[in-house]
Amino acid sequence: MSSQNQLFDQAANILRAGGLVAFPTETVYGLGADTDNEDAVRKIFAAKGRPADHPVIVHLQRGDQIDAWAIDIPPSARKLADAFWPGPLTMILKRSNRAKDVVTGGLDTVGLRVPRHPVAQELLARFGGAIAAPSANRFGRVSPTTAEHVRQEFGDEVNLILDGGDCEVGLESTIVDLSGDVPVILRPGCVTAEQVEQATGMPLGTDLVSLTRCAGRLASHYAPRAAVEVVPTSGVAARFLEITSSGRCVSVLSPVMPPGVPAEAWIPMPERLDNYGRRLYSVLRQVDEAGIDVALITPPPEEGIGVAIGDRLRKASAPRNGP
Ligand code: TXA
Ligand code: MG
């Protein structure tokens, strides 16, 4: 217990001194810095190789702290905070002066989230400030869902990695833009569109202008090194044959083994969508470690968290636009 205490104190001190601390949230691991320290936030961008105009999410301990970071907060934001915080939801709001350009990527909005993972909560409590944190992976790569994944990505470049085990959700938070007239989902996640509509009592908008502002909307994102193809079960056998006959290694990710695929090429995926979401990024990393060239993935039903899974699979299978 006391060594745990010391670890959290050490982590808080690193943040105060302008260093980087990786920490677990219920979605994925984050790479955190003191939001008020511009040099510290710049270190995140350097470590990730992330373009400076991509904003990072500000993590807070409690929902009532958003007033320091945002202005013109609509009632719908308060309703969402009551319904889903602490939890896997990020809100985009008009920023206050406290949210610096380095955090918002020069936008007039800021992304705010109150995570519920006990380690993230304890870190925020000890530190006392707000923690700016993107997912703890190199730009464009799959988000880490274990402390080991973070170690593989960054090694010694991060001052401290807090280990909170496997992430419960395993996919990044739902992002809702509340800076316009109607709420818009910029990135689907565990909190579904239906849940957001129900909590706000407002139908969601589909404002494409705000969609393009979000780095998470880049076509190719969340990609492993292996090529990813999403193929319906009925088409897997033919595609498998086609790729393997060109000498490339293929793995098939599917809840049931598709006919015509050898057992050793099959990676069973959980049937239940929440378990599927929790496992997906780990499995994509295993595929890379095994030197697989192509992952053929059968599409899970797009209901509930299946919408977020489908979104990540589409991004992983999109033509790659750089590293
Ligand atoms: O679950 C999560 O959201 C994790 C954990 C660590 O909290 N974080 C995460 O951060 O996924 P990141 O930076 O990898 O993805 C956040 C996305 C980025 O695509 C960023 O462009 C977008 O949120 N974002 C942040 N602030 C924004 C803003 N003001 N307007 C539009 N998009 C914003
Ligand atoms: Mg990310």
mmCIF file of C-alpha atoms and ligand atoms in Angstrom:
data_model
loop_
_atom_site.group_PDB
_atom_site.id
_atom_site.type_symbol
_atom_site.label_atom_id
_atom_site.label_comp_id
_atom_site.label_asym_id
_atom_site.label_seq_id
_atom_site.Cartn_x
_atom_site.Cartn_y
_atom_site.Cartn_z
ATOM 1 C CA MET A 1 0.000 0.000 0.000
ATOM 2 C CA SER A 2 2.704 2.473 0.958
ATOM 3 C CA SER A 3 4.744 1.634 -2.148
ATOM 4 C CA GLN A 4 1.587 2.327 -4.173
ATOM 5 C CA ASN A 5 1.349 5.631 -2.345
ATOM 6 C CA GLN A 6 4.930 6.469 -3.206
ATOM 7 C CA LEU A 7 4.348 5.601 -6.841
ATOM 8 C CA PHE A 8 1.413 8.006 -7.104
ATOM 9 C CA ASP A 9 3.424 10.740 -5.354
ATOM 10 C CA GLN A 10 6.304 10.138 -7.729
ATOM 11 C CA ALA A 11 3.919 10.342 -10.689
ATOM 12 C CA ALA A 12 2.388 13.590 -9.444
ATOM 13 C CA ASN A 13 5.857 15.053 -8.886
ATOM 14 C CA ILE A 14 6.946 14.105 -12.402
ATOM 15 C CA LEU A 15 3.902 15.920 -13.790
ATOM 16 C CA ARG A 16 4.650 18.999 -11.646
ATOM 17 C CA ALA A 17 8.247 18.966 -12.887
ATOM 18 C CA GLY A 18 7.082 18.953 -16.532
ATOM 19 C CA GLY A 19 7.657 15.250 -17.250
ATOM 20 C CA LEU A 20 5.523 12.597 -18.934
ATOM 21 C CA VAL A 21 3.521 9.918 -17.119
ATOM 22 C CA ALA A 22 1.656 7.146 -18.924
ATOM 23 C CA PHE A 23 -1.463 6.006 -17.088
ATOM 24 C CA PRO A 24 -4.401 3.652 -17.598
ATOM 25 C CA THR A 25 -7.938 4.822 -18.240
ATOM 26 C CA GLU A 26 -10.957 2.579 -18.759
ATOM 27 C CA THR A 27 -10.655 3.144 -22.526
ATOM 28 C CA VAL A 28 -6.939 3.031 -23.418
ATOM 29 C CA TYR A 29 -3.659 4.161 -21.822
ATOM 30 C CA GLY A 30 -2.884 7.883 -22.007
ATOM 31 C CA LEU A 31 0.437 9.729 -22.237
ATOM 32 C CA GLY A 32 0.004 12.553 -19.752
ATOM 33 C CA ALA A 33 1.542 15.948 -19.035
ATOM 34 C CA ASP A 34 0.586 19.005 -16.954
ATOM 35 C CA THR A 35 -1.951 20.863 -19.134
ATOM 36 C CA ASP A 36 -0.800 24.242 -17.756
ATOM 37 C CA ASN A 37 2.843 23.601 -18.715
ATOM 38 C CA GLU A 38 3.272 24.279 -22.448
ATOM 39 C CA ASP A 39 6.768 22.771 -22.640
ATOM 40 C CA ALA A 40 5.530 19.593 -20.994
ATOM 41 C CA VAL A 41 2.633 19.302 -23.455
ATOM 42 C CA ARG A 42 5.089 19.807 -26.341
ATOM 43 C CA LYS A 43 7.020 16.770 -25.085
ATOM 44 C CA ILE A 44 3.918 14.633 -25.740
ATOM 45 C CA PHE A 45 3.854 15.736 -29.383
ATOM 46 C CA ALA A 46 7.587 15.047 -29.744
ATOM 47 C CA ALA A 47 7.306 11.577 -28.196
ATOM 48 C CA LYS A 48 4.297 10.593 -30.317
ATOM 49 C CA GLY A 49 5.515 12.176 -33.542
ATOM 50 C CA ARG A 50 2.153 13.896 -33.679
ATOM 51 C CA PRO A 51 1.528 17.031 -35.799
ATOM 52 C CA ALA A 52 1.236 20.161 -33.620
ATOM 53 C CA ASP A 53 -2.234 21.056 -34.904
ATOM 54 C CA HIS A 54 -3.824 17.911 -33.451
ATOM 55 C CA PRO A 55 -5.496 18.802 -30.147
ATOM 56 C CA VAL A 56 -5.123 16.662 -27.013
ATOM 57 C CA ILE A 57 -7.831 15.807 -24.491
ATOM 58 C CA VAL A 58 -7.721 17.477 -21.061
ATOM 59 C CA HIS A 59 -8.415 14.968 -18.264
ATOM 60 C CA LEU A 60 -10.101 16.239 -15.109
ATOM 61 C CA GLN A 61 -10.869 14.615 -11.778
ATOM 62 C CA ARG A 62 -14.434 15.922 -11.539
ATOM 63 C CA GLY A 63 -17.119 17.231 -13.857
ATOM 64 C CA ASP A 64 -17.485 20.531 -11.987
ATOM 65 C CA GLN A 65 -13.947 21.448 -13.091
ATOM 66 C CA ILE A 66 -15.024 22.024 -16.714
ATOM 67 C CA ASP A 67 -15.933 25.643 -15.906
ATOM 68 C CA ALA A 68 -12.227 26.469 -15.607
ATOM 69 C CA TRP A 69 -11.547 25.143 -19.104
ATOM 70 C CA ALA A 70 -14.684 25.922 -21.106
ATOM 71 C CA ILE A 71 -17.073 28.823 -21.676
ATOM 72 C CA ASP A 72 -20.669 29.008 -22.935
ATOM 73 C CA ILE A 73 -21.277 25.502 -21.628
ATOM 74 C CA PRO A 74 -24.699 24.350 -22.892
ATOM 75 C CA PRO A 75 -27.177 22.487 -20.659
ATOM 76 C CA SER A 76 -26.678 19.398 -22.840
ATOM 77 C CA ALA A 77 -23.056 19.220 -21.657
ATOM 78 C CA ARG A 78 -24.127 19.249 -18.016
ATOM 79 C CA LYS A 79 -26.594 16.472 -18.755
ATOM 80 C CA LEU A 80 -23.929 14.359 -20.437
ATOM 81 C CA ALA A 81 -21.516 14.970 -17.543
ATOM 82 C CA ASP A 82 -24.176 13.838 -15.065
ATOM 83 C CA ALA A 83 -25.012 10.757 -17.110
ATOM 84 C CA PHE A 84 -21.568 9.516 -18.171
ATOM 85 C CA TRP A 85 -18.790 11.046 -16.020
ATOM 86 C CA PRO A 86 -16.614 9.644 -14.723
ATOM 87 C CA GLY A 87 -16.510 7.466 -17.822
ATOM 88 C CA PRO A 88 -15.549 6.905 -21.463
ATOM 89 C CA LEU A 89 -16.913 10.166 -22.896
ATOM 90 C CA THR A 90 -15.056 13.257 -24.161
ATOM 91 C CA MET A 91 -16.852 16.558 -24.712
ATOM 92 C CA ILE A 92 -15.712 19.270 -27.105
ATOM 93 C CA LEU A 93 -16.633 22.708 -25.724
ATOM 94 C CA LYS A 94 -15.681 26.313 -26.449
ATOM 95 C CA ARG A 95 -12.395 26.852 -24.679
ATOM 96 C CA SER A 96 -11.564 29.299 -21.925
ATOM 97 C CA ASN A 97 -8.266 31.224 -21.884
ATOM 98 C CA ARG A 98 -6.779 28.566 -19.660
ATOM 99 C CA ALA A 99 -6.761 26.059 -22.531
ATOM 100 C CA LYS A 100 -3.637 27.044 -24.468
ATOM 101 C CA ASP A 101 -3.053 26.711 -28.225
ATOM 102 C CA VAL A 102 -0.575 23.879 -27.686
ATOM 103 C CA VAL A 103 -3.398 21.854 -26.093
ATOM 104 C CA THR A 104 -6.191 22.774 -28.502
ATOM 105 C CA GLY A 105 -4.077 22.772 -31.648
ATOM 106 C CA GLY A 106 -5.095 26.396 -32.138
ATOM 107 C CA LEU A 107 -8.819 25.550 -32.238
ATOM 108 C CA ASP A 108 -11.329 27.659 -30.327
ATOM 109 C CA THR A 109 -12.574 24.502 -28.605
ATOM 110 C CA VAL A 110 -11.165 22.093 -26.026
ATOM 111 C CA GLY A 111 -11.744 18.363 -25.435
ATOM 112 C CA LEU A 112 -12.554 17.478 -21.803
ATOM 113 C CA ARG A 113 -12.926 14.100 -20.131
ATOM 114 C CA VAL A 114 -13.290 12.710 -16.612
ATOM 115 C CA PRO A 115 -11.958 9.125 -16.674
ATOM 116 C CA ARG A 116 -13.279 6.580 -14.186
ATOM 117 C CA HIS A 117 -10.307 4.202 -13.937
ATOM 118 C CA PRO A 118 -9.225 4.204 -10.269
ATOM 119 C CA VAL A 119 -5.546 4.735 -11.194
ATOM 120 C CA ALA A 120 -6.395 7.730 -13.400
ATOM 121 C CA GLN A 121 -8.652 9.102 -10.666
ATOM 122 C CA GLU A 122 -5.966 8.719 -7.996
ATOM 123 C CA LEU A 123 -3.325 10.322 -10.220
ATOM 124 C CA LEU A 124 -5.604 13.296 -10.924
ATOM 125 C CA ALA A 125 -6.371 13.638 -7.202
ATOM 126 C CA ARG A 126 -2.694 13.587 -6.171
ATOM 127 C CA PHE A 127 -1.597 15.912 -8.946
ATOM 128 C CA GLY A 128 -4.424 18.348 -8.339
ATOM 129 C CA GLY A 129 -4.259 19.793 -11.842
ATOM 130 C CA ALA A 130 -5.531 18.801 -15.263
ATOM 131 C CA ILE A 131 -3.665 16.169 -17.298
ATOM 132 C CA ALA A 132 -3.384 16.636 -21.062
ATOM 133 C CA ALA A 133 -3.177 13.193 -22.625
ATOM 134 C CA PRO A 134 -3.588 11.556 -26.010
ATOM 135 C CA SER A 135 -3.499 7.780 -26.318
ATOM 136 C CA ALA A 136 0.004 6.521 -25.456
ATOM 137 C CA ASN A 137 0.989 5.310 -28.927
ATOM 138 C CA ARG A 138 3.025 6.711 -31.794
ATOM 139 C CA PHE A 139 0.955 8.805 -34.165
ATOM 140 C CA GLY A 140 -1.352 6.770 -36.381
ATOM 141 C CA ARG A 141 -0.728 3.500 -34.537
ATOM 142 C CA VAL A 142 -3.033 1.299 -32.505
ATOM 143 C CA SER A 143 -3.831 2.600 -29.004
ATOM 144 C CA PRO A 144 -2.278 0.717 -26.049
ATOM 145 C CA THR A 145 -4.584 -1.260 -23.781
ATOM 146 C CA THR A 146 -1.898 -2.644 -21.428
ATOM 147 C CA ALA A 147 1.130 -1.112 -19.681
ATOM 148 C CA GLU A 148 3.319 -3.485 -21.697
ATOM 149 C CA HIS A 149 2.000 -1.973 -24.948
ATOM 150 C CA VAL A 150 3.111 1.468 -23.707
ATOM 151 C CA ARG A 151 6.559 0.108 -22.839
ATOM 152 C CA GLN A 152 6.863 -1.342 -26.334
ATOM 153 C CA GLU A 153 5.924 2.028 -27.884
ATOM 154 C CA PHE A 154 8.031 4.368 -25.772
ATOM 155 C CA GLY A 155 10.539 2.499 -23.602
ATOM 156 C CA ASP A 156 12.538 5.061 -21.627
ATOM 157 C CA GLU A 157 11.071 8.101 -23.358
ATOM 158 C CA VAL A 158 8.332 8.209 -20.726
ATOM 159 C CA ASN A 159 9.386 9.036 -17.168
ATOM 160 C CA LEU A 160 6.916 6.643 -15.559
ATOM 161 C CA ILE A 161 4.289 4.120 -16.673
ATOM 162 C CA LEU A 162 1.539 3.387 -14.153
ATOM 163 C CA ASP A 163 0.284 -0.170 -14.615
ATOM 164 C CA GLY A 164 -3.450 -0.580 -14.166
ATOM 165 C CA GLY A 165 -3.839 -3.880 -15.976
ATOM 166 C CA ASP A 166 -5.939 -4.411 -19.095
ATOM 167 C CA CYS A 167 -8.254 -1.567 -20.080
ATOM 168 C CA GLU A 168 -11.911 -2.386 -19.508
ATOM 169 C CA VAL A 169 -13.336 -0.850 -22.712
ATOM 170 C CA GLY A 170 -10.269 -1.178 -24.946
ATOM 171 C CA LEU A 171 -11.436 1.418 -27.512
ATOM 172 C CA GLU A 172 -11.002 5.201 -27.260
ATOM 173 C CA SER A 173 -13.711 7.366 -25.682
ATOM 174 C CA THR A 174 -16.805 8.576 -27.486
ATOM 175 C CA ILE A 175 -16.198 12.200 -28.565
ATOM 176 C CA VAL A 176 -19.219 14.517 -28.652
ATOM 177 C CA ASP A 177 -18.862 18.031 -30.050
ATOM 178 C CA LEU A 178 -21.087 20.394 -28.053
ATOM 179 C CA SER A 179 -19.624 23.625 -29.403
ATOM 180 C CA GLY A 180 -22.258 23.982 -32.135
ATOM 181 C CA ASP A 181 -26.044 24.196 -32.188
ATOM 182 C CA VAL A 182 -26.596 20.450 -31.918
ATOM 183 C CA PRO A 183 -24.400 17.689 -30.459
ATOM 184 C CA VAL A 184 -22.314 15.831 -33.050
ATOM 185 C CA ILE A 185 -20.451 12.573 -32.496
ATOM 186 C CA LEU A 186 -16.900 12.953 -33.806
ATOM 187 C CA ARG A 187 -15.714 9.509 -32.741
ATOM 188 C CA PRO A 188 -18.010 6.625 -31.768
ATOM 189 C CA GLY A 189 -17.157 4.711 -28.600
ATOM 190 C CA CYS A 190 -18.605 2.778 -25.719
ATOM 191 C CA VAL A 191 -21.158 5.508 -24.972
ATOM 192 C CA THR A 192 -23.484 5.120 -27.961
ATOM 193 C CA ALA A 193 -25.251 7.711 -30.119
ATOM 194 C CA GLU A 194 -28.592 6.544 -28.702
ATOM 195 C CA GLN A 195 -27.348 7.067 -25.146
ATOM 196 C CA VAL A 196 -26.133 10.578 -25.998
ATOM 197 C CA GLU A 197 -29.466 11.481 -27.609
ATOM 198 C CA GLN A 198 -31.353 10.100 -24.667
ATOM 199 C CA ALA A 199 -29.273 11.949 -22.067
ATOM 200 C CA THR A 200 -29.377 15.314 -23.867
ATOM 201 C CA GLY A 201 -32.927 14.966 -25.172
ATOM 202 C CA MET A 202 -31.583 16.325 -28.487
ATOM 203 C CA PRO A 203 -31.227 14.583 -31.851
ATOM 204 C CA LEU A 204 -27.614 14.374 -33.005
ATOM 205 C CA GLY A 205 -26.383 16.492 -35.895
ATOM 206 C CA THR A 206 -24.136 15.384 -38.721
ATOM 207 C CA ASP A 207 -22.196 18.579 -39.314
ATOM 208 C CA LEU A 208 -19.358 17.569 -41.628
ATOM 209 C CA VAL A 209 -17.365 20.745 -40.997
ATOM 210 C CA SER A 210 -16.737 19.766 -37.408
ATOM 211 C CA LEU A 211 -16.016 16.191 -38.423
ATOM 212 C CA THR A 212 -12.964 17.199 -40.409
ATOM 213 C CA ARG A 213 -11.534 19.108 -37.439
ATOM 214 C CA CYS A 214 -10.987 15.944 -35.490
ATOM 215 C CA ALA A 215 -7.720 14.111 -36.037
ATOM 216 C CA GLY A 216 -9.431 10.868 -35.091
ATOM 217 C CA ARG A 217 -11.372 11.239 -38.334
ATOM 218 C CA LEU A 218 -8.297 10.883 -40.529
ATOM 219 C CA ALA A 219 -9.092 8.038 -42.876
ATOM 220 C CA SER A 220 -6.069 5.948 -41.933
ATOM 221 C CA HIS A 221 -5.664 5.887 -38.179
ATOM 222 C CA TYR A 222 -5.495 3.207 -35.528
ATOM 223 C CA ALA A 223 -3.557 0.987 -37.925
ATOM 224 C CA PRO A 224 -1.266 -1.952 -37.199
ATOM 225 C CA ARG A 225 1.722 -2.592 -39.480
ATOM 226 C CA ALA A 226 -0.105 -5.490 -41.130
ATOM 227 C CA ALA A 227 -2.580 -4.637 -43.875
ATOM 228 C CA VAL A 228 -6.160 -4.957 -42.660
ATOM 229 C CA GLU A 229 -9.052 -6.083 -44.864
ATOM 230 C CA VAL A 230 -12.634 -6.277 -43.667
ATOM 231 C CA VAL A 231 -14.291 -9.132 -45.556
ATOM 232 C CA PRO A 232 -17.725 -10.752 -45.060
ATOM 233 C CA THR A 233 -17.522 -14.356 -43.840
ATOM 234 C CA SER A 234 -18.714 -15.662 -47.207
ATOM 235 C CA GLY A 235 -15.777 -14.028 -49.002
ATOM 236 C CA VAL A 236 -12.985 -14.973 -46.598
ATOM 237 C CA ALA A 237 -12.013 -18.345 -48.100
ATOM 238 C CA ALA A 238 -11.513 -16.952 -51.616
ATOM 239 C CA ARG A 239 -9.588 -13.925 -50.404
ATOM 240 C CA PHE A 240 -7.462 -16.097 -48.108
ATOM 241 C CA LEU A 241 -6.457 -18.273 -51.051
ATOM 242 C CA GLU A 242 -5.747 -15.272 -53.239
ATOM 243 C CA ILE A 243 -3.385 -13.641 -50.724
ATOM 244 C CA THR A 244 -1.598 -16.785 -49.552
ATOM 245 C CA SER A 245 -0.926 -17.864 -53.135
ATOM 246 C CA SER A 246 1.047 -14.646 -53.583
ATOM 247 C CA GLY A 247 3.287 -15.849 -50.751
ATOM 248 C CA ARG A 248 1.997 -13.571 -48.033
ATOM 249 C CA CYS A 249 1.025 -14.604 -44.477
ATOM 250 C CA VAL A 250 -2.607 -14.193 -43.522
ATOM 251 C CA SER A 251 -4.481 -14.337 -40.219
ATOM 252 C CA VAL A 252 -8.265 -14.450 -40.079
ATOM 253 C CA LEU A 253 -9.922 -12.672 -37.151
ATOM 254 C CA SER A 254 -13.456 -13.884 -36.619
ATOM 255 C CA PRO A 255 -15.688 -15.212 -33.813
ATOM 256 C CA VAL A 256 -16.309 -18.434 -35.752
ATOM 257 C CA MET A 257 -13.814 -20.131 -38.047
ATOM 258 C CA PRO A 258 -14.881 -19.312 -41.611
ATOM 259 C CA PRO A 259 -15.133 -22.387 -43.844
ATOM 260 C CA GLY A 260 -12.093 -22.990 -46.035
ATOM 261 C CA VAL A 261 -9.600 -21.391 -43.636
ATOM 262 C CA PRO A 262 -6.971 -23.628 -41.966
ATOM 263 C CA ALA A 263 -7.268 -23.684 -38.173
ATOM 264 C CA GLU A 264 -3.741 -22.335 -37.676
ATOM 265 C CA ALA A 265 -4.600 -19.153 -39.578
ATOM 266 C CA TRP A 266 -7.667 -18.461 -37.470
ATOM 267 C CA ILE A 267 -7.539 -16.075 -34.501
ATOM 268 C CA PRO A 268 -10.810 -16.501 -32.593
ATOM 269 C CA MET A 269 -12.432 -13.194 -31.608
ATOM 270 C CA PRO A 270 -14.973 -12.913 -28.785
ATOM 271 C CA GLU A 271 -18.616 -13.232 -29.795
ATOM 272 C CA ARG A 272 -19.754 -10.630 -27.306
ATOM 273 C CA LEU A 273 -19.114 -7.152 -28.668
ATOM 274 C CA ASP A 274 -17.856 -5.632 -25.392
ATOM 275 C CA ASN A 275 -15.268 -8.413 -25.110
ATOM 276 C CA TYR A 276 -14.428 -7.997 -28.795
ATOM 277 C CA GLY A 277 -13.749 -4.278 -28.268
ATOM 278 C CA ARG A 278 -11.592 -5.015 -25.242
ATOM 279 C CA ARG A 279 -9.453 -7.529 -27.174
ATOM 280 C CA LEU A 280 -9.173 -5.917 -30.613
ATOM 281 C CA TYR A 281 -6.058 -3.750 -30.198
ATOM 282 C CA SER A 282 -4.154 -6.488 -28.340
ATOM 283 C CA VAL A 283 -4.891 -8.932 -31.132
ATOM 284 C CA LEU A 284 -3.779 -6.441 -33.808
ATOM 285 C CA ARG A 285 -0.492 -6.058 -31.927
ATOM 286 C CA GLN A 286 -0.088 -9.860 -31.761
ATOM 287 C CA VAL A 287 -0.651 -10.016 -35.508
ATOM 288 C CA ASP A 288 2.220 -7.562 -35.987
ATOM 289 C CA GLU A 289 4.497 -9.440 -33.592
ATOM 290 C CA ALA A 290 3.869 -12.658 -35.503
ATOM 291 C CA GLY A 291 4.969 -10.943 -38.734
ATOM 292 C CA ILE A 292 1.605 -11.453 -40.403
ATOM 293 C CA ASP A 293 1.220 -9.500 -43.671
ATOM 294 C CA VAL A 294 -2.557 -9.324 -43.897
ATOM 295 C CA ALA A 295 -5.333 -9.554 -41.291
ATOM 296 C CA LEU A 296 -8.674 -10.575 -42.773
ATOM 297 C CA ILE A 297 -11.413 -9.499 -40.380
ATOM 298 C CA THR A 298 -15.101 -10.386 -40.602
ATOM 299 C CA PRO A 299 -17.234 -7.355 -39.672
ATOM 300 C CA PRO A 300 -19.036 -7.582 -36.314
ATOM 301 C CA PRO A 301 -22.647 -6.322 -36.227
ATOM 302 C CA GLU A 302 -22.766 -2.524 -35.931
ATOM 303 C CA GLU A 303 -24.949 -2.221 -32.869
ATOM 304 C CA GLY A 304 -23.979 -0.816 -29.469
ATOM 305 C CA ILE A 305 -20.184 -0.747 -29.196
ATOM 306 C CA GLY A 306 -20.129 -2.568 -32.554
ATOM 307 C CA VAL A 307 -20.444 0.881 -34.176
ATOM 308 C CA ALA A 308 -17.134 1.931 -32.597
ATOM 309 C CA ILE A 309 -15.516 -1.390 -33.531
ATOM 310 C CA GLY A 310 -16.681 -0.965 -37.147
ATOM 311 C CA ASP A 311 -15.305 2.601 -37.162
ATOM 312 C CA ARG A 312 -11.843 1.443 -35.961
ATOM 313 C CA LEU A 313 -11.788 -1.462 -38.430
ATOM 314 C CA ARG A 314 -12.610 0.918 -41.301
ATOM 315 C CA LYS A 315 -9.772 3.232 -40.226
ATOM 316 C CA ALA A 316 -7.353 0.342 -39.841
ATOM 317 C CA SER A 317 -8.243 -0.904 -43.326
ATOM 318 C CA ALA A 318 -8.185 2.490 -45.077
ATOM 319 C CA PRO A 319 -5.319 3.269 -47.472
ATOM 320 C CA ARG A 320 -2.367 4.349 -45.335
ATOM 321 C CA ASN A 321 -1.528 8.049 -45.426
ATOM 322 C CA GLY A 322 1.966 8.164 -44.030
ATOM 323 C CA PRO A 323 3.342 6.924 -40.716
HETATM 324 O O1 TXA B 1 -10.224 7.379 -24.641
HETATM 325 C C1 TXA B 1 -9.604 8.384 -24.971
HETATM 326 O O2 TXA B 1 -10.166 9.385 -25.456
HETATM 327 C C2 TXA B 1 -8.094 8.375 -24.766
HETATM 328 C C3 TXA B 1 -7.791 8.386 -23.277
HETATM 329 C C4 TXA B 1 -6.312 8.456 -22.984
HETATM 330 O O3 TXA B 1 -8.464 9.462 -22.676
HETATM 331 N N1 TXA B 1 -7.496 9.492 -25.419
HETATM 332 C C5 TXA B 1 -7.395 9.600 -26.759
HETATM 333 O O4 TXA B 1 -6.719 10.730 -27.163
HETATM 334 O O5 TXA B 1 -7.846 8.775 -27.521
HETATM 335 P P1 TXA B 1 -6.220 10.938 -28.667
HETATM 336 O O6 TXA B 1 -5.473 12.220 -28.638
HETATM 337 O O7 TXA B 1 -5.489 9.761 -29.127
HETATM 338 O O8 TXA B 1 -7.538 11.136 -29.445
HETATM 339 C C6 TXA B 1 -8.339 12.243 -29.143
HETATM 340 C C7 TXA B 1 -8.978 12.776 -30.361
HETATM 341 C C8 TXA B 1 -7.988 13.271 -31.381
HETATM 342 O O9 TXA B 1 -8.364 12.738 -32.627
HETATM 343 C C9 TXA B 1 -8.142 14.771 -31.339
HETATM 344 O O10 TXA B 1 -7.938 15.353 -32.579
HETATM 345 C C10 TXA B 1 -9.574 14.915 -30.867
HETATM 346 O O11 TXA B 1 -9.748 13.907 -29.948
HETATM 347 N N2 TXA B 1 -9.772 16.208 -30.217
HETATM 348 C C11 TXA B 1 -9.227 16.661 -29.077
HETATM 349 N N3 TXA B 1 -9.595 17.924 -28.847
HETATM 350 C C12 TXA B 1 -10.407 18.289 -29.865
HETATM 351 C C13 TXA B 1 -11.106 19.473 -30.224
HETATM 352 N N4 TXA B 1 -11.038 20.571 -29.472
HETATM 353 N N5 TXA B 1 -11.849 19.458 -31.352
HETATM 354 C C14 TXA B 1 -11.918 18.350 -32.129
HETATM 355 N N6 TXA B 1 -11.267 17.219 -31.852
HETATM 356 C C15 TXA B 1 -10.525 17.171 -30.741
HETATM 357 MG MG MG B 2 -4.900 8.374 -30.327
#
